[in-house]
C-alpha positions as a printed NumPy array, in Angstrom:
array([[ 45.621,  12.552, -13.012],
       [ 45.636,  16.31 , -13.361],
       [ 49.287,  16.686, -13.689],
       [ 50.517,  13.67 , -15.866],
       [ 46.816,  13.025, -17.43 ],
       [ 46.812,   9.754, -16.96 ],
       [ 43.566,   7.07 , -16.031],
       [ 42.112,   6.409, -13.032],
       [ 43.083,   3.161, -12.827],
       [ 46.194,   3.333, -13.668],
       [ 47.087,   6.385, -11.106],
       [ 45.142,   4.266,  -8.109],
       [ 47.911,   1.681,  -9.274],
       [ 50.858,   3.759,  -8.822],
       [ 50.167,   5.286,  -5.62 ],
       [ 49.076,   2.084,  -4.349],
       [ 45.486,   2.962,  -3.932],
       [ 42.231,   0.751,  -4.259],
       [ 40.349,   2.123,  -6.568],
       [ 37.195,   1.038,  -4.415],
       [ 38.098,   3.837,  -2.282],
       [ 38.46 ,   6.428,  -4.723],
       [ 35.218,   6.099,  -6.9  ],
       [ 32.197,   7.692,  -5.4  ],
       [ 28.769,   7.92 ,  -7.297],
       [ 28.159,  10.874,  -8.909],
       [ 25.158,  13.241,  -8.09 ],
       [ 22.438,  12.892, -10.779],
       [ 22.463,  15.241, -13.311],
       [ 19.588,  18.049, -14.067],
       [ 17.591,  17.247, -10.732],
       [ 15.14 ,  20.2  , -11.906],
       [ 14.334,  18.122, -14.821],
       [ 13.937,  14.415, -13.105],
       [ 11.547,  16.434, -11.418],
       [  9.655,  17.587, -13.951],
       [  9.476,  14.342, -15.654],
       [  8.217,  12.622, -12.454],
       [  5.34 ,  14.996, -12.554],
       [  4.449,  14.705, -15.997],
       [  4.602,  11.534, -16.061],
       [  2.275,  10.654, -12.484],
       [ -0.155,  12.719, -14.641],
       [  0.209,  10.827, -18.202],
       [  0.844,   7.771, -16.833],
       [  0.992,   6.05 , -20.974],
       [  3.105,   8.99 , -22.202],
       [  6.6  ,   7.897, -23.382],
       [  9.7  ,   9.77 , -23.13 ],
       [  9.231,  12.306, -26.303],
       [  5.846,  12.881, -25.442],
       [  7.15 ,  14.002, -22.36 ],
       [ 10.046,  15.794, -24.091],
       [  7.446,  18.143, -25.874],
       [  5.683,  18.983, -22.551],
       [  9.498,  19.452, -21.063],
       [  9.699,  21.978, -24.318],
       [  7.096,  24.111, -23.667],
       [  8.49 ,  24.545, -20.288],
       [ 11.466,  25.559, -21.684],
       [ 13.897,  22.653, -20.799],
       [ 15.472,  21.453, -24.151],
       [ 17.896,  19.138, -24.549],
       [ 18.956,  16.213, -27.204],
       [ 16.511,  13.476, -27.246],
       [ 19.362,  11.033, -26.537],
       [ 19.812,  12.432, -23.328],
       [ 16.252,  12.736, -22.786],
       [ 15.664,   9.197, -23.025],
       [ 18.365,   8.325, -20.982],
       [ 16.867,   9.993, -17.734],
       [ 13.589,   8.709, -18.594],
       [ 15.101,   5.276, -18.229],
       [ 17.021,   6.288, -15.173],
       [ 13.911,   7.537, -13.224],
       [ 12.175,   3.941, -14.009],
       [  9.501,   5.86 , -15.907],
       [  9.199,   3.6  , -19.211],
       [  5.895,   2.43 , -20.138],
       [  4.821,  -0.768, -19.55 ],
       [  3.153,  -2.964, -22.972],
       [ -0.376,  -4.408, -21.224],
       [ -1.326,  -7.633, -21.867],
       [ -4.142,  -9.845, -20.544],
       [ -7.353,  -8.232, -19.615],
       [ -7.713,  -4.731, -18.482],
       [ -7.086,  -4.36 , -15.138],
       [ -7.702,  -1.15 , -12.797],
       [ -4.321,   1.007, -12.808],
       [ -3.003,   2.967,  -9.469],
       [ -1.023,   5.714,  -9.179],
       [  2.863,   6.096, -10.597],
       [  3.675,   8.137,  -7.183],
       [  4.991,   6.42 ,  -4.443],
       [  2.901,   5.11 ,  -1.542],
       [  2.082,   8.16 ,   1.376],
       [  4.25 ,   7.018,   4.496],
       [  1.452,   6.013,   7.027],
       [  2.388,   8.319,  10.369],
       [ -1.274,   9.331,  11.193],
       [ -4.015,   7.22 ,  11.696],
       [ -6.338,   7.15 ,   9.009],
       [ -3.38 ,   7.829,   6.318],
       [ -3.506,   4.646,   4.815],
       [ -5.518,   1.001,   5.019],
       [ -4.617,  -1.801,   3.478],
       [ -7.011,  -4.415,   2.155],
       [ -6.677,  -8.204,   1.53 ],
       [ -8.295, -11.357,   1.39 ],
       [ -7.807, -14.823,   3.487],
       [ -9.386, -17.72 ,   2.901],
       [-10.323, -20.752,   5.412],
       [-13.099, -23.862,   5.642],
       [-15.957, -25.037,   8.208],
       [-18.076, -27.862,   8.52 ],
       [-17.057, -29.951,   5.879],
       [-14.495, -28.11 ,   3.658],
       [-16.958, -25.672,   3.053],
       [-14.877, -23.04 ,   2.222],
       [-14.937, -19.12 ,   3.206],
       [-13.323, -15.854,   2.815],
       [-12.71 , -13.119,   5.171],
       [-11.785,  -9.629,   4.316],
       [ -9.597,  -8.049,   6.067],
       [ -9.07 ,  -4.24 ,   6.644],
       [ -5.791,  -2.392,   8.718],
       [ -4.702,   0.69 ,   9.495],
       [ -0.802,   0.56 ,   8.875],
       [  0.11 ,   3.636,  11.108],
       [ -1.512,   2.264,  14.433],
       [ -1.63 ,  -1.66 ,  12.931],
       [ -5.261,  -1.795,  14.14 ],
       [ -7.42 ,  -4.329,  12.493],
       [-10.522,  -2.533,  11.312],
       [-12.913,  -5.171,   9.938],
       [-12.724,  -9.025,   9.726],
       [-15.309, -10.05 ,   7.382],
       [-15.993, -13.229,   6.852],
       [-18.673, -14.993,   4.402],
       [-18.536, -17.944,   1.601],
       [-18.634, -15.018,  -1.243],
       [-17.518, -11.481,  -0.861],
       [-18.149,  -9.429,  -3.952],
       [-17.   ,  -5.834,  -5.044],
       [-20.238,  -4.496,  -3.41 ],
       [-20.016,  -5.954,  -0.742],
       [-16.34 ,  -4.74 ,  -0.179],
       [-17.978,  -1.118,  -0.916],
       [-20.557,  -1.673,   1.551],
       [-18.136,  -2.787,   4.488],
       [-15.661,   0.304,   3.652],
       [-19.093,   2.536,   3.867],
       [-19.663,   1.079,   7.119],
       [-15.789,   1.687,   8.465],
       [-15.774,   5.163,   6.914],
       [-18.956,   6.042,   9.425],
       [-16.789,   4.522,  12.27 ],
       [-13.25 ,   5.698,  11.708],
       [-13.487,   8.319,   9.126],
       [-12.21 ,   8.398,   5.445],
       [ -8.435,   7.358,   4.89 ],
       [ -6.62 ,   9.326,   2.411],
       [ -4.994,   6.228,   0.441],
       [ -5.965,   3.008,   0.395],
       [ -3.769,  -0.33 ,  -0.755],
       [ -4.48 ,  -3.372,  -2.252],
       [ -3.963,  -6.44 ,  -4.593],
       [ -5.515,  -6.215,  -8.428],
       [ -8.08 ,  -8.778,  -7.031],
       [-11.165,  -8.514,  -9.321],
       [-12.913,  -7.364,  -5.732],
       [-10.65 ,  -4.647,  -5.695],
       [-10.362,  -3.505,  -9.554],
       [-14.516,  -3.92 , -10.368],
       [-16.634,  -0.574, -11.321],
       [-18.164,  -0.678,  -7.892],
       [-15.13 ,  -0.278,  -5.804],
       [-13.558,   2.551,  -8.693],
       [-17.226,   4.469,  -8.457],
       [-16.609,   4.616,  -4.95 ],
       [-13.174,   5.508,  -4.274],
       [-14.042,   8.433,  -6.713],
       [-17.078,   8.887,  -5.175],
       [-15.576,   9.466,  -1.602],
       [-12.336,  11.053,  -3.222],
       [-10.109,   8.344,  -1.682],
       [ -6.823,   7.323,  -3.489],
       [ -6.586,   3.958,  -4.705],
       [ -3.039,   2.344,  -4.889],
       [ -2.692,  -0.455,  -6.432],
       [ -0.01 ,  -2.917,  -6.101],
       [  2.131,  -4.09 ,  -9.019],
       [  1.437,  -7.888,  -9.68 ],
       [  3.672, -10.751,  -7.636],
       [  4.397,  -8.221,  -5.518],
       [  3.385,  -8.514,  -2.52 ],
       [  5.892,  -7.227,  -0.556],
       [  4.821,  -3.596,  -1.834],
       [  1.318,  -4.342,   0.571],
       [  3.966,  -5.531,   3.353],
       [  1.872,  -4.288,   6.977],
       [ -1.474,  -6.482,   5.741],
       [  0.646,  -9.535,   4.824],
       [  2.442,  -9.226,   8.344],
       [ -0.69 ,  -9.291,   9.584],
       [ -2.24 , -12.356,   7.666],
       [  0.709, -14.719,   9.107],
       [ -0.303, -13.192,  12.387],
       [ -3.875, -14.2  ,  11.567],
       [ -3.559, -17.285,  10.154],
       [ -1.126, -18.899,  12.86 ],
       [ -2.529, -17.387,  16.   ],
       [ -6.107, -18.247,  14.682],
       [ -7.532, -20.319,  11.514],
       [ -4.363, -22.756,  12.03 ],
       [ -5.656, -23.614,  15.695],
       [ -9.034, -23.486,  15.378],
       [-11.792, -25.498,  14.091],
       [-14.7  , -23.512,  12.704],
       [-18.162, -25.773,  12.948],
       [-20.494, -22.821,  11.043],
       [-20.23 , -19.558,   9.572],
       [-21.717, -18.196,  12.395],
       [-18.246, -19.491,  14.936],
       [-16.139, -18.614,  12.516],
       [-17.137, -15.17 ,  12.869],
       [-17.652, -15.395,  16.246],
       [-13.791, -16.331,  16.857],
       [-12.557, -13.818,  14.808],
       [-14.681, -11.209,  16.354],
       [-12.874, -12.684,  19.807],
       [ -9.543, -12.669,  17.949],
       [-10.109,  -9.283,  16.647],
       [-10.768,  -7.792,  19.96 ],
       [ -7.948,  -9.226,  22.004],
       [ -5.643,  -8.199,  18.749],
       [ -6.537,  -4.739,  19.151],
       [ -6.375,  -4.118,  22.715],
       [ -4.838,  -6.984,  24.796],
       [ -1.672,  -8.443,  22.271],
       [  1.634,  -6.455,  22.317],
       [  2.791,  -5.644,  19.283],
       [  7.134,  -4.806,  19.023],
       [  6.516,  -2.723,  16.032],
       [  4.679,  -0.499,  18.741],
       [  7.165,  -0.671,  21.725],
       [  4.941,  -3.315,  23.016],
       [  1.974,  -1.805,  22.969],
       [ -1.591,  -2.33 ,  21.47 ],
       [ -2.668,  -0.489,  18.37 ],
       [ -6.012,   0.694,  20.59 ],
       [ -3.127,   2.545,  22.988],
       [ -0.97 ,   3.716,  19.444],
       [ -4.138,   5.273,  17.921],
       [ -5.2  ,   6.717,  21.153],
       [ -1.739,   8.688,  21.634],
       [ -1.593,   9.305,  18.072],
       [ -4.967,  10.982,  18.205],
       [ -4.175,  13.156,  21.672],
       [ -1.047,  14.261,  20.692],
       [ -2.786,  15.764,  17.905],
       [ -5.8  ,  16.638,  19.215],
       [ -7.798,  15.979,  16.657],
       [ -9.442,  12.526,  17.811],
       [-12.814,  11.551,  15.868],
       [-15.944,  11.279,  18.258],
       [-16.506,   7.8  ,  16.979],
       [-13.901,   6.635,  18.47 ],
       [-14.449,   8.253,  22.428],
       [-16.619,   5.276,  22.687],
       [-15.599,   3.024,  25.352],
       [-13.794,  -0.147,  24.092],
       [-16.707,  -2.498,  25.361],
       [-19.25 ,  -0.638,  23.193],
       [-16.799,  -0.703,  19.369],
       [-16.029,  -4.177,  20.378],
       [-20.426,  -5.288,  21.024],
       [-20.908,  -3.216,  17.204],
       [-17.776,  -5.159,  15.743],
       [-18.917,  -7.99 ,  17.347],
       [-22.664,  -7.795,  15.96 ],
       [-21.971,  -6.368,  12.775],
       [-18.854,  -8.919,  11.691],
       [-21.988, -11.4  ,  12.649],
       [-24.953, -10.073,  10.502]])
């Protein structure tokens, strides 16, 4: 190609080369300036690409605007039209990777019936470093302030997590639950819609649930229903292997998590029989 300039193609096909084996992505071009973009635009999150450009400007990084809207549409950063009603927005920047205990929680809902089909909901809360279930709460109506009030509760036991995931449920995305993730300085992710797979740990964990539990049990009141998953809670936490652990429990994950740092919370020195009585009594108030 250098000496005869001739194509690609054409010079795989004469020295009987696959062209396959020849092509290699290229690097992308002006990292320093994907970079800034990213920022800028986890700050503006409705800013379009020559908004953007202006703010790249004043920085000093020109460049045509064809080019700058071709790595704003390589970096995924176009904006999104809204429609329907307003929803609660998270973050542009990716997720924090969970490797600490208290790092991240995840949030969902189940749903189940007792008696006859009287149907309830149950509110579930993980850490996804250690995969220990925090709170099962079941009742036949869970509301944004109630949601606020159990995550008051967990931060007294556990301490505050730094990020916290969840659906756009309107339990997750109401004024109470924004006041008091601002309130307590926590960072709310939100997933993107019909995605569920972005909230992966707590759906792992609701097949878990759901087959080793409210599929093979019948739940005669409120009151058994929580009492079972009280039971199921415990036994989750400190008796069931879990492979994503090496086969052990997320009480044993946290509790080498939290001695190899040092830095364990005094909540949780309690011996296992007392957390599990409070659990138990406070999942049945």
């Amino acid at each position: 190609m250098r000496d005869h300039d001739i194509s690609q193609r054409r010079a795989c096909r004469l020295a009987g080369v696959d062209p396959k084996t020849v092509r290699r992505e290229r690097p992308p071009d002006h990292p320093e300036i994907r970079q800034e973009m990213k920022e800028i635009a986890g700050k503006r999150r409705r800013f379009g690409y020559r908004r953007i450009g202006v703010l790249l400007e004043r920085k000093g990084m020109i460049m045509n605007h064809k080019k700058l809207y071709r790595l704003y549409r390589e970096e995924g950063l176009a904006v999104k039209r809204r429609r329907g009603r307003k929803r609660a927005r998270g973050s542009r920047t990716p997720m924090p990777e969970a490797t600490q205990p208290n790092q991240r929680w995840s949030l969902d809902f189940l749903a189940d019936s007792f008696g006859a089909s009287r149907k309830f909901r149950i509110l579930a809360v993980n850490d996804d470093c250690c995969r220990e279930n925090l709170c099962l709460a079941a009742d036949t109506s869970i509301s944004g302030e109630r949601v606020a009030r159990e995550m008051d509760a967990l931060v007294r036991l556990y301490g505050k997590p730094a990020c916290i995931v969840s659906d756009n449920g309107t339990e997750f995305t109401s004024r109470t639950i924004l006041k008091w993730a601002d309130r307590n300085g926590v960072d709310w992710h939100y997933i993107d819609p019909g995605k569920p797979q972005q909230n992966a740990f707590i759906e792992s964990f609701n097949g878990s649930l759901r087959d080793e539990l409210l599929n093979e049990e019948l739940f005669d009141t409120l009151d058994d229903a929580r009492r079972k998953l009280a039971l199921w809670r415990y036994d989750y936490n400190t008796v069931r292997p879990h492979s994503s652990l090496g086969n052990r429990t997320p009480k044993q994950a946290r509790q080498a998590l939290e001695l190899f740092e040092g830095s364990a919370p005094a909540a949780l020195a309690k011996p296992e029989t007392d957390d599990y009585q409070n659990q138990t009594r406070r999942l049945s108030s």
